[in-house]
Coordinates of N, CA and C in Angstrom, one line a residue:
X1243 N 170.3 167.9 -49.1 CA 169.3 168.4 -49.2 C 168.1 167.8 -49.8
X1244 N 168.3 167.3 -50.5 CA 167.5 166.2 -51.3 C 166.9 165.1 -50.4
X1245 N 167.9 164.6 -49.6 CA 167.6 163.7 -48.4 C 166.6 163.8 -47.3
X1246 N 166.9 165.4 -46.9 CA 166.2 165.9 -45.9 C 164.5 166.3 -46.5
X1247 N 164.5 166.7 -47.6 CA 163.4 166.9 -48.1 C 162.4 165.6 -48.3
X1248 N 162.9 164.8 -49.0 CA 162.3 163.3 -48.9 C 161.8 162.9 -47.6
X1249 N 162.6 162.8 -46.4 CA 162.2 162.6 -45.3 C 161.3 163.2 -44.7
X1250 N 161.0 164.6 -45.0 CA 160.0 165.4 -44.5 C 158.6 165.2 -45.1
X1251 N 158.8 164.7 -46.6 CA 157.7 164.6 -47.2 C 157.1 163.2 -46.7
X1252 N 158.0 162.2 -46.5 CA 157.5 160.9 -45.9 C 157.2 161.0 -44.9
X1253 N 157.4 161.9 -43.6 CA 156.9 162.1 -42.4 C 155.5 162.6 -42.5
X1254 N 155.6 163.9 -43.3 CA 154.3 164.6 -43.4 C 152.8 163.6 -44.3
X1255 N 153.6 162.5 -44.9 CA 152.3 161.6 -45.5 C 152.2 160.5 -44.5
X1256 N 153.0 160.2 -43.5 CA 153.0 159.4 -42.5 C 151.7 159.7 -41.1
X1257 N 152.1 161.2 -41.2 CA 151.1 161.7 -40.2 C 149.9 162.0 -40.8
X1258 N 149.7 162.7 -41.9 CA 148.3 162.8 -42.4 C 147.6 161.4 -42.6
X1259 N 148.5 160.3 -42.8 CA 147.4 159.1 -43.1 C 147.1 158.7 -41.6
X1260 N 147.9 158.7 -40.5 CA 147.5 158.3 -39.2 C 146.4 159.5 -38.2
X1261 N 146.6 160.7 -38.6 CA 146.0 161.5 -37.6 C 145.0 162.2 -38.3
X1262 N 144.4 162.3 -39.7 CA 143.5 163.0 -40.1 C 142.5 162.4 -40.6
X1263 N 141.1 162.7 -40.3 CA 139.9 161.7 -40.7 C 139.9 161.8 -42.1
X1264 N 139.4 160.6 -42.7 CA 139.1 160.8 -44.1 C 138.1 161.8 -44.9
X1265 N 138.6 162.3 -46.1 CA 137.9 163.5 -46.5 C 135.9 163.2 -46.6
X1266 N 135.9 161.7 -47.1 CA 135.0 161.2 -47.3 C 134.6 159.9 -46.7
X1267 N 133.8 159.7 -45.7 CA 133.7 158.5 -45.1 C 133.1 157.4 -46.2
X1268 N 133.3 156.1 -45.8 CA 132.5 155.0 -46.7 C 131.2 155.0 -46.3
X1269 N 130.3 154.8 -47.3 CA 129.1 154.8 -47.4 C 128.5 153.8 -46.6
X1270 N 127.6 154.3 -45.9 CA 126.7 153.3 -44.9 C 126.0 152.2 -45.9
X1271 N 125.9 150.6 -45.7 CA 125.5 149.8 -46.6 C 123.5 150.2 -46.9
X1272 N 123.1 150.9 -45.8 CA 121.7 151.1 -46.0 C 121.5 152.4 -46.8
X1273 N 122.8 152.8 -47.6 CA 122.7 154.3 -48.6 C 121.7 154.3 -49.5
X1274 N 121.3 153.2 -50.2 CA 120.6 152.9 -51.3 C 119.6 151.9 -50.7
X1275 N 118.4 152.0 -50.3 CA 117.3 151.4 -49.6 C 116.1 150.6 -50.2
X1276 N 115.6 149.9 -50.0 CA 114.2 149.3 -50.4 C 113.1 150.1 -49.5
X1277 N 112.0 150.5 -50.4 CA 111.1 151.0 -49.7 C 111.4 152.9 -49.8
X1278 N 112.5 153.0 -50.7 CA 112.7 154.4 -50.5 C 111.8 155.1 -52.0
X1279 N 111.6 156.5 -51.6 CA 111.1 157.2 -52.6 C 111.9 158.5 -52.7
X1280 N 111.8 159.1 -53.8 CA 112.8 159.9 -54.6 C 111.9 161.0 -55.2
X1281 N 112.4 162.3 -54.8 CA 112.0 163.4 -55.7 C 112.9 164.0 -56.7
X1282 N 113.1 164.0 -57.8 CA 114.0 164.4 -58.6 C 113.3 166.0 -58.9
X1283 N 114.8 166.9 -58.9 CA 114.5 168.2 -60.0 C 115.4 168.0 -61.0
X1284 N 115.0 168.4 -62.2 CA 115.4 167.7 -63.5 C 116.0 169.4 -64.4
X1285 N 116.9 169.1 -64.9 CA 117.3 170.0 -66.1 C 117.7 168.9 -67.5
X1286 N 117.2 169.4 -68.4 CA 117.7 168.5 -69.6 C 117.7 169.4 -71.0
X1287 N 118.4 168.8 -71.8 CA 118.5 169.0 -73.0 C 118.4 168.1 -74.3
X1288 N 117.4 168.2 -75.1 CA 116.7 167.6 -76.0 C 117.5 167.9 -77.1
X1289 N 117.6 167.1 -78.4 CA 118.1 167.3 -79.6 C 117.6 166.3 -80.6
X1290 N 117.0 166.9 -81.5 CA 115.9 166.0 -82.4 C 116.9 165.9 -84.0
X1291 N 117.7 166.8 -84.3 CA 118.4 166.5 -85.5 C 119.9 166.9 -85.2
X1292 N 120.3 165.5 -84.3 CA 121.8 165.8 -84.2 C 122.2 166.7 -83.3
X1293 N 123.3 167.0 -83.5 CA 124.0 168.1 -82.7 C 124.1 169.4 -82.5
X1294 N 123.0 169.8 -83.9 CA 123.1 171.2 -84.3 C 122.0 171.8 -83.7
X1295 N 121.0 171.2 -83.2 CA 119.8 171.9 -82.6 C 119.4 171.3 -81.3
X1296 N 119.5 171.9 -80.2 CA 118.8 171.9 -78.9 C 117.8 172.6 -78.4
X1297 N 116.8 171.8 -77.6 CA 115.9 172.7 -76.6 C 116.4 172.0 -75.3
X1298 N 116.2 173.3 -74.4 CA 116.5 173.1 -73.1 C 115.2 173.1 -72.2
X1299 N 115.3 172.6 -71.1 CA 113.7 172.5 -70.3 C 114.2 172.2 -68.7
X1300 N 113.1 171.9 -68.0 CA 113.2 171.4 -66.7 C 111.9 170.5 -66.3
X1301 N 112.0 170.1 -65.2 CA 110.7 169.5 -64.8 C 111.2 168.5 -63.6
X1302 N 110.4 167.5 -63.1 CA 110.8 167.0 -62.0 C 110.2 165.4 -62.2
X1303 N 110.5 164.8 -61.5 CA 110.3 163.2 -61.1 C 109.9 162.6 -59.9
X1304 N 109.1 161.4 -59.9 CA 109.0 160.9 -58.7 C 109.4 159.1 -58.8
X1305 N 110.2 158.6 -58.2 CA 110.4 157.3 -58.1 C 110.1 156.7 -56.6
X1306 N 110.0 155.3 -56.5 CA 109.6 154.5 -55.7 C 110.4 153.0 -56.2
X1307 N 111.5 152.8 -55.0 CA 112.2 151.3 -55.2 C 111.5 150.5 -53.9
X1308 N 110.9 149.5 -54.7 CA 110.4 148.4 -53.8 C 111.3 147.4 -53.3
X1309 N 112.4 147.3 -53.8 CA 113.4 146.4 -53.4 C 114.8 147.3 -53.3
X1310 N 115.8 146.8 -53.0 CA 116.8 147.9 -53.3 C 117.4 148.4 -54.8
X1311 N 117.1 147.6 -55.7 CA 117.5 147.7 -56.9 C 116.1 147.9 -57.9
X1312 N 114.9 147.6 -57.7 CA 113.7 147.4 -58.6 C 112.6 148.9 -58.2
X1313 N 112.5 149.6 -59.0 CA 111.5 150.7 -58.9 C 110.8 150.9 -59.9
X1314 N 110.0 151.9 -59.9 CA 108.9 152.8 -60.8 C 109.1 154.0 -60.7
X1315 N 108.9 154.7 -61.8 CA 109.1 156.3 -62.0 C 108.1 156.9 -62.8
X1316 N 108.1 158.0 -62.4 CA 107.0 159.1 -63.3 C 107.9 160.4 -63.2
X1317 N 108.0 161.0 -64.6 CA 108.7 162.2 -64.8 C 107.9 163.2 -65.7
X1318 N 108.0 164.5 -65.4 CA 107.4 165.5 -66.0 C 108.4 166.5 -66.4
X1319 N 108.2 166.9 -67.9 CA 109.6 167.6 -68.3 C 108.7 168.9 -69.2
X1320 N 109.2 170.0 -69.1 CA 108.4 171.3 -69.9 C 109.7 171.8 -70.5
X1321 N 109.4 172.5 -71.6 CA 110.3 173.1 -72.5 C 109.7 174.8 -72.8
X1322 N 108.3 174.5 -72.9 CA 107.8 175.7 -73.1 C 106.3 175.3 -72.8
X1323 N 105.7 176.5 -72.3 CA 104.1 176.1 -71.9 C 102.9 176.7 -72.6
X1324 N 103.5 176.4 -74.0 CA 102.3 177.4 -74.7 C 101.0 176.5 -74.9
X1325 N 101.3 175.0 -75.3 CA 100.3 174.5 -75.3 C 99.7 173.4 -74.1
X1326 N 100.6 173.5 -73.5 CA 100.2 172.4 -72.1 C 101.3 172.6 -71.0
X1327 N 101.0 172.7 -69.6 CA 101.8 172.7 -68.8 C 103.1 171.9 -68.7
X1328 N 103.3 170.7 -69.0 CA 104.1 169.7 -69.4 C 104.2 169.5 -71.0
X1329 N 105.0 169.4 -71.2 CA 105.0 168.7 -72.8 C 105.3 167.4 -72.7
X1330 N 106.0 166.6 -71.8 CA 105.9 165.4 -72.0 C 105.6 164.9 -70.4
X1331 N 105.1 163.5 -70.3 CA 104.8 163.0 -69.1 C 105.3 161.5 -69.1
X1332 N 105.9 160.8 -68.4 CA 106.4 159.6 -68.7 C 106.6 158.4 -67.8
X1333 N 106.4 157.5 -67.5 CA 106.5 156.3 -66.5 C 107.6 155.4 -67.1
X1334 N 108.2 154.9 -66.1 CA 109.2 153.8 -66.3 C 109.5 152.9 -65.1
X1335 N 110.0 151.8 -65.5 CA 110.8 150.9 -65.0 C 112.1 150.7 -64.5
X1336 N 112.8 151.0 -63.4 CA 114.1 151.3 -62.8 C 114.9 150.1 -62.5
X1337 N 116.0 149.9 -62.7 CA 116.8 148.8 -62.2 C 118.2 149.6 -61.9
X1338 N 118.4 149.5 -60.7 CA 119.7 149.9 -60.3 C 120.6 149.2 -59.2
X1339 N 121.7 149.2 -59.3 CA 122.7 148.5 -58.9 C 123.9 149.2 -58.1
X1340 N 123.8 149.6 -56.6 CA 124.7 150.2 -55.9 C 125.7 149.3 -55.9
X1341 N 127.2 150.2 -55.9 CA 128.5 149.5 -56.0 C 129.0 149.4 -54.8
X1342 N 128.9 148.3 -53.9 CA 129.7 148.4 -52.6 C 129.3 149.8 -51.5
X1343 N 130.3 150.3 -51.2 CA 130.4 151.4 -50.3 C 130.7 152.6 -51.1
X1344 N 130.7 152.5 -52.4 CA 131.2 153.8 -53.3 C 130.2 154.7 -53.3
X1345 N 129.2 155.0 -52.7 CA 128.4 156.0 -52.8 C 127.6 156.5 -54.4
X1346 N 128.1 155.1 -55.0 CA 127.5 155.3 -56.6 C 126.4 154.0 -57.0
X1347 N 125.6 154.7 -57.6 CA 124.7 153.2 -58.3 C 124.0 153.7 -59.6
X1348 N 124.9 153.0 -60.4 CA 124.2 152.7 -61.7 C 122.9 152.6 -61.7
X1349 N 122.1 153.1 -63.1 CA 120.7 152.5 -63.0 C 120.4 152.6 -64.8
X1350 N 119.5 151.8 -65.3 CA 119.0 151.7 -66.5 C 117.2 151.9 -66.2
X1351 N 116.5 152.1 -67.4 CA 115.3 152.6 -67.2 C 114.8 152.5 -68.5
X1352 N 113.4 152.0 -68.7 CA 113.0 151.6 -69.8 C 111.5 152.1 -69.8
X1353 N 110.4 153.0 -70.6 CA 109.4 153.4 -70.3 C 108.8 154.0 -71.6
X1354 N 107.4 154.4 -70.9 CA 106.6 155.1 -71.8 C 106.4 156.5 -71.5
X1355 N 106.2 157.0 -72.8 CA 105.9 158.9 -72.4 C 104.8 159.2 -73.5
X1356 N 104.1 160.2 -73.0 CA 103.3 160.9 -74.1 C 103.7 162.3 -74.3
X1357 N 103.9 162.9 -75.5 CA 104.3 164.4 -75.8 C 103.2 165.1 -76.0
X1358 N 102.5 165.8 -75.1 CA 101.5 166.9 -75.5 C 101.4 167.8 -76.9
X1359 N 103.0 168.3 -76.8 CA 103.2 169.3 -78.1 C 102.7 168.4 -79.3
X1360 N 103.3 167.4 -79.6 CA 102.8 166.5 -80.5 C 101.5 166.1 -80.7
X1361 N 101.0 165.4 -79.7 CA 99.6 164.9 -79.6 C 98.4 165.6 -79.7
X1362 N 98.4 166.9 -79.4 CA 97.4 167.7 -79.2 C 97.5 168.8 -80.4
X1363 N 98.7 168.7 -81.1 CA 98.9 169.9 -82.3 C 98.3 169.4 -83.6
X1364 N 97.0 170.2 -83.9 CA 96.3 170.1 -84.9 C 96.4 171.5 -85.8
X1365 N 96.8 171.2 -87.0 CA 96.8 172.5 -87.9 C 95.8 172.5 -89.2
X1366 N 94.9 173.5 -89.3 CA 94.1 173.8 -90.1 C 94.6 174.7 -91.1
X1367 N 94.5 174.4 -92.8 CA 94.9 175.4 -93.5 C 93.9 175.5 -94.5
X1368 N 93.7 176.7 -94.8 CA 93.0 177.0 -95.9 C 93.6 177.0 -97.6
X1369 N 93.1 176.6 -98.6 CA 93.7 176.4 -99.7 C 92.5 177.3 -100.7
X1370 N 93.3 177.8 -101.6 CA 92.7 178.5 -102.8 C 92.8 179.7 -102.3
X1371 N 91.9 180.8 -103.1 CA 91.8 182.4 -103.1 C 90.5 182.7 -102.2
X1372 N 90.3 183.5 -101.3 CA 89.5 184.0 -100.6 C 88.3 184.6 -101.4
X1373 N 88.9 185.1 -102.3 CA 87.5 186.0 -103.3 C 86.9 185.0 -104.2
X1374 N 87.3 183.8 -104.5 CA 86.6 183.1 -105.3 C 85.6 182.0 -104.4
X1375 N 84.8 181.4 -105.2 CA 83.7 180.6 -104.5 C 84.3 179.3 -104.0
X1376 N 85.5 178.8 -104.3 CA 86.0 177.3 -103.6 C 86.8 177.8 -102.4
X1377 N 86.9 177.5 -101.5 CA 87.8 177.7 -100.2 C 87.7 176.0 -99.5
X1378 N 88.8 175.6 -99.8 CA 89.1 174.3 -99.2 C 89.8 174.5 -97.7
X1379 N 89.6 173.4 -97.0 CA 90.3 173.4 -95.7 C 90.7 172.2 -95.2
X1380 N 91.9 171.9 -95.0 CA 92.8 170.9 -94.7 C 93.5 170.8 -93.1
X1381 N 93.1 169.7 -92.8 CA 93.7 169.4 -91.4 C 94.7 168.4 -91.3
X1382 N 95.6 168.7 -90.5 CA 96.9 167.7 -90.7 C 97.2 167.5 -89.1
X1383 N 97.4 166.6 -88.4 CA 97.9 166.1 -87.3 C 99.4 165.8 -87.2
X1384 N 100.0 166.5 -86.4 CA 101.4 166.4 -86.4 C 102.0 165.0 -85.7
X1385 N 101.3 164.1 -85.2 CA 101.5 162.8 -84.7 C 100.7 162.5 -83.4
X1386 N 100.9 161.2 -82.9 CA 99.7 160.8 -82.1 C 100.5 161.2 -80.6
X1387 N 101.4 161.6 -80.3 CA 102.2 161.7 -79.3 C 103.0 161.0 -78.3
X1388 N 102.4 159.7 -78.7 CA 103.1 158.1 -78.0 C 104.7 158.2 -78.3
X1389 N 105.4 157.8 -77.2 CA 106.9 157.5 -77.2 C 107.0 156.2 -76.4
X1390 N 108.3 155.4 -76.7 CA 109.1 154.8 -75.7 C 110.3 155.2 -75.5
X1391 N 111.0 155.0 -74.6 CA 112.2 155.2 -74.1 C 113.2 154.3 -73.8
X1392 N 114.3 154.5 -73.6 CA 115.1 153.6 -72.7 C 116.6 154.7 -72.6
X1393 N 116.9 154.7 -71.3 CA 117.8 155.3 -70.4 C 118.9 154.7 -69.7
X1394 N 120.2 155.4 -69.6 CA 121.2 154.8 -68.7 C 121.9 155.8 -68.0
X1395 N 121.9 155.4 -66.5 CA 123.0 157.0 -66.0 C 123.0 156.5 -64.6
X1396 N 123.1 157.3 -63.7 CA 124.0 157.1 -62.4 C 123.3 157.8 -61.2
X1397 N 123.6 157.7 -60.1 CA 123.5 158.9 -58.9 C 124.6 158.6 -58.1
X1398 N 125.3 159.5 -57.5 CA 126.1 159.8 -56.6 C 125.5 160.4 -55.3
X1399 N 125.5 159.3 -54.4 CA 124.8 159.8 -53.0 C 125.6 160.7 -52.0
X1400 N 125.3 161.8 -51.8 CA 126.2 162.6 -50.6 C 125.7 162.1 -49.4
X1401 N 124.5 162.1 -48.8 CA 123.9 161.6 -47.9 C 122.7 160.7 -48.1
X1402 N 122.4 160.1 -46.9 CA 121.3 159.4 -47.1 C 119.9 160.0 -48.0
X1403 N 120.0 161.3 -48.0 CA 118.9 162.1 -48.1 C 119.0 162.9 -49.5
X1404 N 120.3 162.9 -50.1 CA 120.5 163.8 -51.2 C 121.4 163.2 -52.0
X1405 N 121.3 163.3 -53.1 CA 122.3 162.9 -54.4 C 122.3 163.8 -55.7
X1406 N 123.0 163.6 -56.2 CA 123.0 164.2 -58.0 C 123.3 162.9 -59.0
X1407 N 122.6 163.2 -60.0 CA 122.5 162.1 -61.1 C 122.2 162.8 -62.7
X1408 N 122.6 161.7 -63.3 CA 122.7 162.0 -64.7 C 122.1 161.3 -65.3
X1409 N 121.4 161.5 -66.6 CA 121.1 160.1 -67.5 C 121.0 160.6 -69.0
X1410 N 121.4 159.5 -69.9 CA 121.2 159.8 -71.3 C 120.2 159.1 -71.9
X1411 N 119.3 159.1 -72.5 CA 117.9 158.9 -72.8 C 117.7 159.0 -74.1
X1412 N 117.2 157.7 -75.1 CA 117.1 157.8 -76.5 C 115.8 157.5 -76.5
X1413 N 114.8 158.3 -77.1 CA 113.2 158.5 -77.4 C 113.0 158.2 -78.7
X1414 N 111.9 157.1 -78.9 CA 111.4 156.9 -80.4 C 109.7 157.0 -80.2
X1415 N 109.4 157.9 -80.9 CA 108.0 158.1 -81.2 C 107.3 157.0 -82.0
X1416 N 106.3 156.8 -81.7 CA 105.3 155.7 -82.5 C 104.4 156.1 -83.5
X1417 N 104.9 157.5 -83.8 CA 103.9 157.7 -85.0 C 105.1 157.8 -86.1
X1418 N 106.1 157.2 -86.4 CA 106.9 157.2 -87.3 C 107.9 158.1 -87.7
X1419 N 107.7 159.1 -86.7 CA 109.0 160.3 -86.8 C 110.3 159.6 -86.0
X1420 N 111.5 160.2 -86.4 CA 113.0 159.5 -86.1 C 113.1 160.0 -84.4
X1421 N 113.8 159.1 -84.1 CA 114.1 159.3 -82.5 C 115.1 160.5 -82.1
X1422 N 114.8 160.8 -80.9 CA 115.6 161.9 -80.4 C 116.4 161.5 -79.1
X1423 N 117.1 162.4 -78.8 CA 117.7 162.4 -77.6 C 117.6 163.2 -76.1
X1424 N 117.8 162.8 -75.1 CA 117.5 164.0 -74.1 C 118.7 163.7 -73.1
X1425 N 119.4 164.4 -72.7 CA 120.6 164.5 -71.7 C 119.8 165.2 -70.4
X1426 N 120.0 164.4 -69.1 CA 119.3 164.9 -67.9 C 120.3 164.9 -66.9
X1427 N 120.3 166.5 -66.3 CA 121.0 166.1 -64.8 C 119.8 166.4 -63.8
X1428 N 120.5 166.0 -62.5 CA 119.1 166.0 -61.4 C 119.7 166.0 -60.0
X1429 N 119.1 166.9 -59.2 CA 119.4 166.7 -57.9 C 118.2 166.0 -57.5
X1430 N 118.5 165.1 -56.3 CA 117.4 163.8 -56.1 C 117.5 163.8 -54.6
X1431 N 116.2 164.2 -54.0 CA 115.9 163.8 -52.5 C 115.3 162.6 -52.0
X1432 N 115.9 162.0 -51.3 CA 115.7 160.5 -50.8 C 114.6 160.6 -49.8
X1433 N 113.9 159.8 -49.7 CA 112.8 159.7 -48.2 C 112.7 158.4 -48.0

């Protein structure tokens, strides 16, 4: 009985290997092209103080690859729109390297962003008692909003026109605050 079962399984494997089309065809070599423009729809989570506090948001990005590997990009992120429509706007240089016909391209990026929540946030405090003659005001700026960042991630390309990607990013504010981290997932449309 074991011999018959083994023969049937071997025959089924041989039949499947010779008669059925592959589930995912090999990627064409032009899947990641020079002159390509991309539109990203992003969802992200950001943490300022370790893994205990997360802020979630969304946004979009636009990239253009001048060669198959080198490109420039811009992204727009929003967590809440209480003081600005976008909380952060950034630009980056991007380097990607497609891996053969695998449909996957790792990428790294380095860039600059401006955080409107930090840069435009000025608070004024009144000190002293209101019924006394001396009332002092004090203005505090929360930061200048300028930041630099580095990220690493990749994209899995389903078709020439659509892919899914992910990125891990570390952001360093230039006003002395400590760095924070952003995890991004994206749908990418390629033109």
